[in-house]
Amino acid sequence: MAKTTVTILIVGFSLYFSIWKVDFSELGESFKTANYLIALSIIPIIVLSHLVRAHRWKVMLASIHPEIRISTLFVGVIVGYFMNNIIPRSGELARPYVTAEQSKESGATFSGLLGTIIVERFIDTVALLLVIAAVLLIDTSLFAGLASFETAVKNLVYPTIILGVMFLIIAPSAVGLKIAGFISRPFPERIRTKLLEVFVKLQKGFGALRNARQIVLVVGETVLMYALYMAPLFIMFFAVDSGRAASPSILDAVKVFAITALAYAVAPTPGAFGVFHVTARVATMQLLQFSYADAVAYATIMHFINYSTVMVIGAYYLLTQNLSLKAMLRPGASNASAV
């Protein structure tokens, strides 16, 4: 209940501040003059980014479940995002549940698939931090006007990257499990058990990466996936008048991505509602001098297309693949597949 209340408050305040002081007549004009052909052109890129994520997952599973088809993994990825658009982070459980249910002949289990997703999320976190660190090296004024926030980010990003790389090296080993056991000792037994269970699943996920080819492919596809995440942000600049006048660069899209992705990582909301709107509005106004109305229109149209694409395809799979939304939402449903 408390988590739901906090989420609602974050969404409400974010949406409020995203349109705070906006002139609604100007906002209406921005929506009217927006180029929707340009906006709709990002849909194939959005779908492709999810397909690349599914293929990266297949690469990670190649040594333990090579028979799972990419189409099955794509369904899992889309349904996972669909669930995240309803309940933040629920997609991480829905994805292995759906995939295990759709590929029972492979012997894949919820627990085993969850391990690879934990590894995947860890890789994504390190990748995001690397993007933020690179942007901060190129543009030290990224958080201009937010000096204390910039200092906090800089003080956290670089040490976290170092710790993350060390973790990637140590975690898969027996030494990693011993360290996890030692670090978790101060926690109450119930919490300690849960933490160690997650760590064991993480090790199972790392165990799927057994050769250099897999690692190289995972790294390469991670780079490609993040490029595909940034491309729609760049294309959408040209859908509004302020964007066409600003002559934006790819680097500007990288900066907007870094700001919005960091905000969502800190304060996840269903489908990034509110959080994306306010951070994209602030970023485009600060970095590209968008008018207030164009910045709000940019954020709103961008989010609507991204959100709707996932929801439409996700709903299609729920209906055609006989997937139960109730089963994915019910506590313990996922664990039923972890046999």
mmCIF file of C-alpha atoms in Angstrom:
data_model
loop_
_atom_site.group_PDB
_atom_site.id
_atom_site.type_symbol
_atom_site.label_atom_id
_atom_site.label_comp_id
_atom_site.label_asym_id
_atom_site.label_seq_id
_atom_site.Cartn_x
_atom_site.Cartn_y
_atom_site.Cartn_z
ATOM 1 C CA MET A 1 0.000 0.000 0.000
ATOM 2 C CA ALA A 2 2.803 2.411 0.923
ATOM 3 C CA LYS A 3 4.678 1.604 -2.308
ATOM 4 C CA THR A 4 1.531 2.221 -4.364
ATOM 5 C CA THR A 5 0.930 5.543 -2.605
ATOM 6 C CA VAL A 6 4.520 6.673 -3.229
ATOM 7 C CA THR A 7 4.272 5.661 -6.900
ATOM 8 C CA ILE A 8 1.016 7.585 -7.343
ATOM 9 C CA LEU A 9 2.552 10.657 -5.683
ATOM 10 C CA ILE A 10 5.643 10.483 -7.925
ATOM 11 C CA VAL A 11 3.491 10.184 -11.046
ATOM 12 C CA GLY A 12 1.158 12.971 -9.933
ATOM 13 C CA PHE A 13 3.875 15.455 -8.976
ATOM 14 C CA SER A 14 5.944 14.623 -12.091
ATOM 15 C CA LEU A 15 2.994 15.137 -14.434
ATOM 16 C CA TYR A 16 2.133 18.364 -12.628
ATOM 17 C CA PHE A 17 5.655 19.757 -12.916
ATOM 18 C CA SER A 18 5.924 18.634 -16.541
ATOM 19 C CA ILE A 19 3.123 21.067 -17.471
ATOM 20 C CA TRP A 20 3.702 23.607 -14.675
ATOM 21 C CA LYS A 21 3.387 27.166 -16.021
ATOM 22 C CA VAL A 22 2.744 25.958 -19.581
ATOM 23 C CA ASP A 23 0.514 28.118 -21.763
ATOM 24 C CA PHE A 24 -2.144 25.654 -22.931
ATOM 25 C CA SER A 25 -2.952 27.646 -26.050
ATOM 26 C CA GLU A 26 0.736 27.398 -27.033
ATOM 27 C CA LEU A 27 0.759 23.720 -26.088
ATOM 28 C CA GLY A 28 -2.244 23.136 -28.346
ATOM 29 C CA GLU A 29 -0.378 24.865 -31.176
ATOM 30 C CA SER A 30 2.667 22.659 -30.572
ATOM 31 C CA PHE A 31 0.549 19.522 -30.868
ATOM 32 C CA LYS A 32 -1.145 20.960 -33.959
ATOM 33 C CA THR A 33 2.106 21.776 -35.779
ATOM 34 C CA ALA A 34 3.957 18.610 -34.755
ATOM 35 C CA ASN A 35 5.039 16.324 -37.611
ATOM 36 C CA TYR A 36 3.331 13.048 -36.786
ATOM 37 C CA LEU A 37 4.841 11.211 -39.760
ATOM 38 C CA ILE A 38 8.266 11.769 -38.205
ATOM 39 C CA ALA A 39 6.899 10.757 -34.809
ATOM 40 C CA LEU A 40 5.367 7.516 -36.114
ATOM 41 C CA SER A 41 8.597 6.626 -37.927
ATOM 42 C CA ILE A 42 10.173 5.688 -34.598
ATOM 43 C CA ILE A 43 7.826 2.712 -34.102
ATOM 44 C CA PRO A 44 9.936 0.233 -36.155
ATOM 45 C CA ILE A 45 13.033 1.325 -34.220
ATOM 46 C CA ILE A 46 11.252 0.760 -30.891
ATOM 47 C CA VAL A 47 10.188 -2.741 -31.995
ATOM 48 C CA LEU A 48 13.699 -3.475 -33.298
ATOM 49 C CA SER A 49 15.234 -2.474 -29.944
ATOM 50 C CA HIS A 50 13.028 -5.051 -28.203
ATOM 51 C CA LEU A 51 13.945 -7.658 -30.834
ATOM 52 C CA VAL A 52 17.648 -7.000 -30.192
ATOM 53 C CA ARG A 53 17.017 -7.448 -26.452
ATOM 54 C CA ALA A 54 15.321 -10.773 -27.195
ATOM 55 C CA HIS A 55 18.247 -11.859 -29.383
ATOM 56 C CA ARG A 56 20.747 -10.840 -26.708
ATOM 57 C CA TRP A 57 18.802 -13.001 -24.279
ATOM 58 C CA LYS A 58 18.973 -15.893 -26.751
ATOM 59 C CA VAL A 59 22.753 -15.451 -26.914
ATOM 60 C CA MET A 60 22.896 -15.633 -23.111
ATOM 61 C CA LEU A 61 20.792 -18.814 -23.144
ATOM 62 C CA ALA A 62 22.648 -20.433 -26.056
ATOM 63 C CA SER A 63 24.693 -22.785 -23.903
ATOM 64 C CA ILE A 64 21.838 -23.979 -21.662
ATOM 65 C CA HIS A 65 18.626 -23.649 -23.710
ATOM 66 C CA PRO A 66 19.625 -23.307 -27.398
ATOM 67 C CA GLU A 67 16.277 -24.710 -28.526
ATOM 68 C CA ILE A 68 14.236 -21.738 -27.242
ATOM 69 C CA ARG A 69 13.149 -19.769 -30.293
ATOM 70 C CA ILE A 70 13.752 -16.040 -30.664
ATOM 71 C CA SER A 71 10.021 -15.568 -31.283
ATOM 72 C CA THR A 72 9.293 -17.033 -27.847
ATOM 73 C CA LEU A 73 11.864 -14.791 -26.213
ATOM 74 C CA PHE A 74 10.458 -11.765 -28.038
ATOM 75 C CA VAL A 75 7.006 -12.533 -26.609
ATOM 76 C CA GLY A 76 8.570 -12.702 -23.149
ATOM 77 C CA VAL A 77 10.354 -9.372 -23.619
ATOM 78 C CA ILE A 78 7.256 -7.550 -24.887
ATOM 79 C CA VAL A 79 5.002 -8.993 -22.182
ATOM 80 C CA GLY A 80 7.642 -8.020 -19.617
ATOM 81 C CA TYR A 81 7.542 -4.404 -20.797
ATOM 82 C CA PHE A 82 3.733 -4.595 -20.910
ATOM 83 C CA MET A 83 3.725 -5.578 -17.229
ATOM 84 C CA ASN A 84 6.241 -2.855 -16.346
ATOM 85 C CA ASN A 85 3.785 -0.381 -17.855
ATOM 86 C CA ILE A 86 1.252 -1.563 -15.279
ATOM 87 C CA ILE A 87 3.411 -2.330 -12.242
ATOM 88 C CA PRO A 88 7.056 -1.112 -12.172
ATOM 89 C CA ARG A 89 9.639 -3.941 -12.201
ATOM 90 C CA SER A 90 6.956 -6.656 -12.435
ATOM 91 C CA GLY A 91 8.190 -7.428 -15.944
ATOM 92 C CA GLU A 92 11.350 -9.009 -14.530
ATOM 93 C CA LEU A 93 9.154 -11.758 -13.067
ATOM 94 C CA ALA A 94 6.580 -11.890 -15.862
ATOM 95 C CA ARG A 95 9.217 -12.396 -18.551
ATOM 96 C CA PRO A 96 10.726 -15.664 -17.239
ATOM 97 C CA TYR A 97 7.264 -16.901 -16.239
ATOM 98 C CA VAL A 98 5.847 -16.367 -19.746
ATOM 99 C CA THR A 99 8.947 -17.753 -21.460
ATOM 100 C CA ALA A 100 9.005 -20.878 -19.273
ATOM 101 C CA GLU A 101 5.297 -21.440 -19.940
ATOM 102 C CA GLN A 102 5.759 -20.993 -23.695
ATOM 103 C CA SER A 103 8.791 -23.308 -23.968
ATOM 104 C CA LYS A 104 8.107 -26.193 -21.590
ATOM 105 C CA GLU A 105 9.616 -28.674 -24.053
ATOM 106 C CA SER A 106 13.013 -26.980 -23.598
ATOM 107 C CA GLY A 107 13.162 -27.757 -19.887
ATOM 108 C CA ALA A 108 13.597 -24.082 -19.092
ATOM 109 C CA THR A 109 12.471 -23.115 -15.601
ATOM 110 C CA PHE A 110 11.415 -19.827 -14.086
ATOM 111 C CA SER A 111 14.377 -19.921 -11.688
ATOM 112 C CA GLY A 112 16.951 -20.556 -14.394
ATOM 113 C CA LEU A 113 15.572 -17.889 -16.710
ATOM 114 C CA LEU A 114 15.308 -15.396 -13.855
ATOM 115 C CA GLY A 115 19.026 -15.823 -13.215
ATOM 116 C CA THR A 116 19.880 -14.670 -16.740
ATOM 117 C CA ILE A 117 17.515 -11.692 -16.393
ATOM 118 C CA ILE A 118 19.226 -10.648 -13.149
ATOM 119 C CA VAL A 119 22.545 -10.748 -15.012
ATOM 120 C CA GLU A 120 20.989 -8.845 -17.902
ATOM 121 C CA ARG A 121 19.713 -6.107 -15.585
ATOM 122 C CA PHE A 122 23.137 -5.854 -13.984
ATOM 123 C CA ILE A 123 24.765 -5.471 -17.409
ATOM 124 C CA ASP A 124 22.198 -2.816 -18.328
ATOM 125 C CA THR A 125 22.912 -0.904 -15.117
ATOM 126 C CA VAL A 126 26.655 -0.876 -15.811
ATOM 127 C CA ALA A 127 25.972 0.175 -19.420
ATOM 128 C CA LEU A 128 23.745 3.061 -18.290
ATOM 129 C CA LEU A 129 26.384 4.223 -15.826
ATOM 130 C CA LEU A 130 29.010 4.099 -18.572
ATOM 131 C CA VAL A 131 26.784 6.267 -20.794
ATOM 132 C CA ILE A 132 26.307 8.782 -17.970
ATOM 133 C CA ALA A 133 30.025 8.788 -17.173
ATOM 134 C CA ALA A 134 30.927 9.348 -20.844
ATOM 135 C CA VAL A 135 28.421 12.202 -21.136
ATOM 136 C CA LEU A 136 29.775 13.852 -17.990
ATOM 137 C CA LEU A 137 33.311 13.656 -19.400
ATOM 138 C CA ILE A 138 32.181 15.286 -22.652
ATOM 139 C CA ASP A 139 29.797 17.834 -21.159
ATOM 140 C CA THR A 140 30.557 18.906 -17.617
ATOM 141 C CA SER A 141 27.565 21.271 -17.706
ATOM 142 C CA LEU A 142 25.020 18.482 -18.192
ATOM 143 C CA PHE A 143 23.464 19.166 -14.800
ATOM 144 C CA ALA A 144 24.001 22.932 -14.896
ATOM 145 C CA GLY A 145 21.960 24.581 -12.203
ATOM 146 C CA LEU A 146 21.905 21.361 -10.216
ATOM 147 C CA ALA A 147 25.411 21.523 -8.797
ATOM 148 C CA SER A 148 24.778 19.337 -5.754
ATOM 149 C CA PHE A 149 23.079 16.694 -7.902
ATOM 150 C CA GLU A 150 25.931 16.760 -10.413
ATOM 151 C CA THR A 151 28.487 16.286 -7.628
ATOM 152 C CA ALA A 152 26.500 13.400 -6.168
ATOM 153 C CA VAL A 153 26.230 11.710 -9.572
ATOM 154 C CA LYS A 154 29.935 12.115 -10.305
ATOM 155 C CA ASN A 155 30.885 10.808 -6.860
ATOM 156 C CA LEU A 156 28.670 7.753 -7.357
ATOM 157 C CA VAL A 157 29.038 6.888 -11.039
ATOM 158 C CA TYR A 158 32.768 6.234 -11.313
ATOM 159 C CA PRO A 159 33.156 4.161 -8.112
ATOM 160 C CA THR A 160 30.014 2.218 -9.037
ATOM 161 C CA ILE A 161 31.421 1.385 -12.477
ATOM 162 C CA ILE A 162 34.653 0.110 -10.891
ATOM 163 C CA LEU A 163 32.709 -1.950 -8.358
ATOM 164 C CA GLY A 164 30.433 -3.201 -11.138
ATOM 165 C CA VAL A 165 33.344 -4.441 -13.247
ATOM 166 C CA MET A 166 34.902 -6.111 -10.194
ATOM 167 C CA PHE A 167 31.542 -7.706 -9.447
ATOM 168 C CA LEU A 168 31.293 -9.072 -13.001
ATOM 169 C CA ILE A 169 34.676 -10.747 -12.511
ATOM 170 C CA ILE A 170 34.190 -12.088 -8.970
ATOM 171 C CA ALA A 171 30.452 -12.845 -8.740
ATOM 172 C CA PRO A 172 30.359 -16.007 -10.924
ATOM 173 C CA SER A 173 33.023 -17.759 -8.810
ATOM 174 C CA ALA A 174 32.862 -19.728 -5.560
ATOM 175 C CA VAL A 175 34.756 -16.849 -3.968
ATOM 176 C CA GLY A 176 31.865 -14.582 -4.949
ATOM 177 C CA LEU A 177 29.373 -16.765 -3.078
ATOM 178 C CA LYS A 178 31.588 -16.768 0.022
ATOM 179 C CA ILE A 179 31.856 -12.972 -0.109
ATOM 180 C CA ALA A 180 28.075 -12.685 -0.500
ATOM 181 C CA GLY A 181 27.623 -14.951 2.524
ATOM 182 C CA PHE A 182 30.023 -12.846 4.585
ATOM 183 C CA ILE A 183 28.475 -9.512 3.584
ATOM 184 C CA SER A 184 24.945 -10.738 4.292
ATOM 185 C CA ARG A 185 25.701 -11.969 7.837
ATOM 186 C CA PRO A 186 24.540 -8.783 9.631
ATOM 187 C CA PHE A 187 21.052 -9.070 8.099
ATOM 188 C CA PRO A 188 18.179 -10.943 9.773
ATOM 189 C CA GLU A 189 18.054 -14.596 8.727
ATOM 190 C CA ARG A 190 14.950 -14.223 6.541
ATOM 191 C CA ILE A 191 16.426 -11.284 4.607
ATOM 192 C CA ARG A 192 19.829 -12.979 4.416
ATOM 193 C CA THR A 193 18.255 -16.099 2.928
ATOM 194 C CA LYS A 194 16.437 -14.035 0.291
ATOM 195 C CA LEU A 195 19.624 -12.159 -0.621
ATOM 196 C CA LEU A 196 21.586 -15.390 -1.007
ATOM 197 C CA GLU A 197 18.791 -16.909 -3.108
ATOM 198 C CA VAL A 198 19.003 -13.937 -5.478
ATOM 199 C CA PHE A 199 22.798 -14.260 -5.587
ATOM 200 C CA VAL A 200 22.577 -17.969 -6.436
ATOM 201 C CA LYS A 201 20.160 -17.133 -9.274
ATOM 202 C CA LEU A 202 22.635 -14.489 -10.404
ATOM 203 C CA GLN A 203 25.405 -17.086 -10.468
ATOM 204 C CA LYS A 204 23.178 -19.405 -12.505
ATOM 205 C CA GLY A 205 22.713 -16.553 -14.950
ATOM 206 C CA PHE A 206 26.460 -15.943 -15.190
ATOM 207 C CA GLY A 207 26.898 -19.674 -15.700
ATOM 208 C CA ALA A 208 25.051 -19.375 -19.002
ATOM 209 C CA LEU A 209 27.899 -17.233 -20.398
ATOM 210 C CA ARG A 210 30.456 -19.950 -21.035
ATOM 211 C CA ASN A 211 32.614 -18.687 -23.884
ATOM 212 C CA ALA A 212 34.216 -15.534 -25.264
ATOM 213 C CA ARG A 213 31.924 -15.477 -28.304
ATOM 214 C CA GLN A 214 28.844 -15.157 -26.090
ATOM 215 C CA ILE A 215 30.427 -12.355 -24.077
ATOM 216 C CA VAL A 216 31.464 -10.419 -27.204
ATOM 217 C CA LEU A 217 27.984 -10.793 -28.706
ATOM 218 C CA VAL A 218 26.305 -9.686 -25.465
ATOM 219 C CA VAL A 219 28.508 -6.581 -25.295
ATOM 220 C CA GLY A 220 27.962 -5.774 -28.977
ATOM 221 C CA GLU A 221 24.204 -6.208 -28.783
ATOM 222 C CA THR A 222 24.074 -4.114 -25.611
ATOM 223 C CA VAL A 223 25.752 -1.255 -27.495
ATOM 224 C CA LEU A 224 23.346 -1.711 -30.436
ATOM 225 C CA MET A 225 20.335 -1.841 -28.120
ATOM 226 C CA TYR A 226 21.251 1.398 -26.377
ATOM 227 C CA ALA A 227 21.843 3.066 -29.743
ATOM 228 C CA LEU A 228 18.323 2.007 -30.739
ATOM 229 C CA TYR A 229 16.979 3.465 -27.479
ATOM 230 C CA MET A 230 18.595 6.818 -28.275
ATOM 231 C CA ALA A 231 17.659 6.965 -31.976
ATOM 232 C CA PRO A 232 13.920 7.668 -31.387
ATOM 233 C CA LEU A 233 14.810 10.505 -29.013
ATOM 234 C CA PHE A 234 16.939 12.046 -31.762
ATOM 235 C CA ILE A 235 14.362 11.563 -34.528
ATOM 236 C CA MET A 236 11.603 13.011 -32.354
ATOM 237 C CA PHE A 237 13.551 16.285 -32.015
ATOM 238 C CA PHE A 238 12.566 17.035 -35.617
ATOM 239 C CA ALA A 239 8.865 16.412 -34.985
ATOM 240 C CA VAL A 240 8.432 19.748 -33.173
ATOM 241 C CA ASP A 241 9.263 23.289 -34.295
ATOM 242 C CA SER A 242 11.847 23.961 -31.562
ATOM 243 C CA GLY A 243 13.704 20.805 -32.471
ATOM 244 C CA ARG A 244 13.934 21.653 -36.153
ATOM 245 C CA ALA A 245 15.206 25.129 -35.251
ATOM 246 C CA ALA A 246 17.809 23.838 -32.777
ATOM 247 C CA SER A 247 19.778 21.654 -35.252
ATOM 248 C CA PRO A 248 20.228 18.914 -32.615
ATOM 249 C CA SER A 249 23.026 16.347 -32.708
ATOM 250 C CA ILE A 250 23.204 12.688 -31.769
ATOM 251 C CA LEU A 251 25.043 13.765 -28.617
ATOM 252 C CA ASP A 252 21.978 15.758 -27.573
ATOM 253 C CA ALA A 253 19.899 12.580 -27.807
ATOM 254 C CA VAL A 254 22.492 10.740 -25.710
ATOM 255 C CA LYS A 255 22.253 13.463 -23.068
ATOM 256 C CA VAL A 256 18.442 13.336 -22.981
ATOM 257 C CA PHE A 257 18.616 9.558 -22.718
ATOM 258 C CA ALA A 258 21.114 9.749 -19.843
ATOM 259 C CA ILE A 259 18.940 12.189 -17.894
ATOM 260 C CA THR A 260 15.614 10.413 -18.446
ATOM 261 C CA ALA A 261 17.002 6.906 -17.913
ATOM 262 C CA LEU A 262 18.755 7.935 -14.700
ATOM 263 C CA ALA A 263 15.544 9.485 -13.388
ATOM 264 C CA TYR A 264 13.544 6.338 -14.153
ATOM 265 C CA ALA A 265 16.188 4.143 -12.510
ATOM 266 C CA VAL A 266 15.942 6.227 -9.326
ATOM 267 C CA ALA A 267 12.138 6.637 -9.323
ATOM 268 C CA PRO A 268 10.467 3.919 -11.431
ATOM 269 C CA THR A 269 6.797 4.497 -12.218
ATOM 270 C CA PRO A 270 4.354 2.476 -14.367
ATOM 271 C CA GLY A 271 5.500 2.971 -17.942
ATOM 272 C CA ALA A 272 7.776 5.838 -16.811
ATOM 273 C CA PHE A 273 4.653 8.008 -16.520
ATOM 274 C CA GLY A 274 5.441 11.451 -15.162
ATOM 275 C CA VAL A 275 9.133 10.817 -14.593
ATOM 276 C CA PHE A 276 9.899 10.735 -18.326
ATOM 277 C CA HIS A 277 7.631 13.701 -19.044
ATOM 278 C CA VAL A 278 9.218 16.055 -16.533
ATOM 279 C CA THR A 279 12.854 15.038 -17.178
ATOM 280 C CA ALA A 280 12.483 15.079 -20.986
ATOM 281 C CA ARG A 281 10.820 18.494 -20.757
ATOM 282 C CA VAL A 282 13.594 19.913 -18.543
ATOM 283 C CA ALA A 283 16.360 18.299 -20.632
ATOM 284 C CA THR A 284 15.133 19.601 -23.988
ATOM 285 C CA MET A 285 14.552 23.093 -22.606
ATOM 286 C CA GLN A 286 17.978 23.222 -20.978
ATOM 287 C CA LEU A 287 20.048 21.504 -23.661
ATOM 288 C CA LEU A 288 18.287 22.644 -26.831
ATOM 289 C CA GLN A 289 16.350 25.727 -25.708
ATOM 290 C CA PHE A 290 13.000 24.183 -26.643
ATOM 291 C CA SER A 291 10.028 26.390 -25.887
ATOM 292 C CA TYR A 292 8.059 25.199 -22.867
ATOM 293 C CA ALA A 293 5.118 24.098 -25.021
ATOM 294 C CA ASP A 294 7.306 22.247 -27.556
ATOM 295 C CA ALA A 295 9.212 20.502 -24.753
ATOM 296 C CA VAL A 296 5.964 19.240 -23.210
ATOM 297 C CA ALA A 297 4.664 18.172 -26.646
ATOM 298 C CA TYR A 298 7.946 16.376 -27.400
ATOM 299 C CA ALA A 299 7.862 14.447 -24.123
ATOM 300 C CA THR A 300 4.152 13.628 -24.405
ATOM 301 C CA ILE A 301 4.220 12.393 -28.016
ATOM 302 C CA MET A 302 7.461 10.456 -27.479
ATOM 303 C CA HIS A 303 6.108 8.723 -24.410
ATOM 304 C CA PHE A 304 2.697 8.022 -25.952
ATOM 305 C CA ILE A 305 4.174 6.288 -28.999
ATOM 306 C CA ASN A 306 6.654 4.250 -26.935
ATOM 307 C CA TYR A 307 4.032 3.279 -24.379
ATOM 308 C CA SER A 308 1.311 2.499 -26.927
ATOM 309 C CA THR A 309 3.602 0.360 -29.094
ATOM 310 C CA VAL A 310 4.383 -1.958 -26.192
ATOM 311 C CA MET A 311 0.813 -2.032 -24.915
ATOM 312 C CA VAL A 312 -0.708 -2.869 -28.312
ATOM 313 C CA ILE A 313 1.792 -5.640 -29.121
ATOM 314 C CA GLY A 314 1.679 -6.917 -25.530
ATOM 315 C CA ALA A 315 -2.130 -7.046 -25.570
ATOM 316 C CA TYR A 316 -1.983 -8.922 -28.892
ATOM 317 C CA TYR A 317 0.275 -11.590 -27.381
ATOM 318 C CA LEU A 318 -1.855 -11.865 -24.250
ATOM 319 C CA LEU A 319 -4.882 -12.594 -26.430
ATOM 320 C CA THR A 320 -3.259 -14.848 -29.036
ATOM 321 C CA GLN A 321 -0.840 -16.803 -26.823
ATOM 322 C CA ASN A 322 -3.412 -17.625 -24.132
ATOM 323 C CA LEU A 323 -1.440 -15.738 -21.506
ATOM 324 C CA SER A 324 -3.145 -14.958 -18.225
ATOM 325 C CA LEU A 325 -2.668 -11.444 -16.907
ATOM 326 C CA LYS A 326 -4.160 -12.609 -13.613
ATOM 327 C CA ALA A 327 -1.580 -15.397 -13.324
ATOM 328 C CA MET A 328 1.276 -12.947 -13.848
ATOM 329 C CA LEU A 329 -0.110 -10.551 -11.257
ATOM 330 C CA ARG A 330 -0.988 -13.190 -8.653
ATOM 331 C CA PRO A 331 1.686 -13.563 -5.935
ATOM 332 C CA GLY A 332 3.556 -16.817 -6.296
ATOM 333 C CA ALA A 333 2.369 -17.472 -9.853
ATOM 334 C CA SER A 334 5.854 -17.178 -11.223
ATOM 335 C CA ASN A 335 7.290 -19.524 -8.653
ATOM 336 C CA ALA A 336 4.862 -22.158 -9.781
ATOM 337 C CA SER A 337 6.976 -22.541 -12.871
ATOM 338 C CA ALA A 338 10.226 -22.740 -10.972
ATOM 339 C CA VAL A 339 10.105 -26.518 -10.625
#
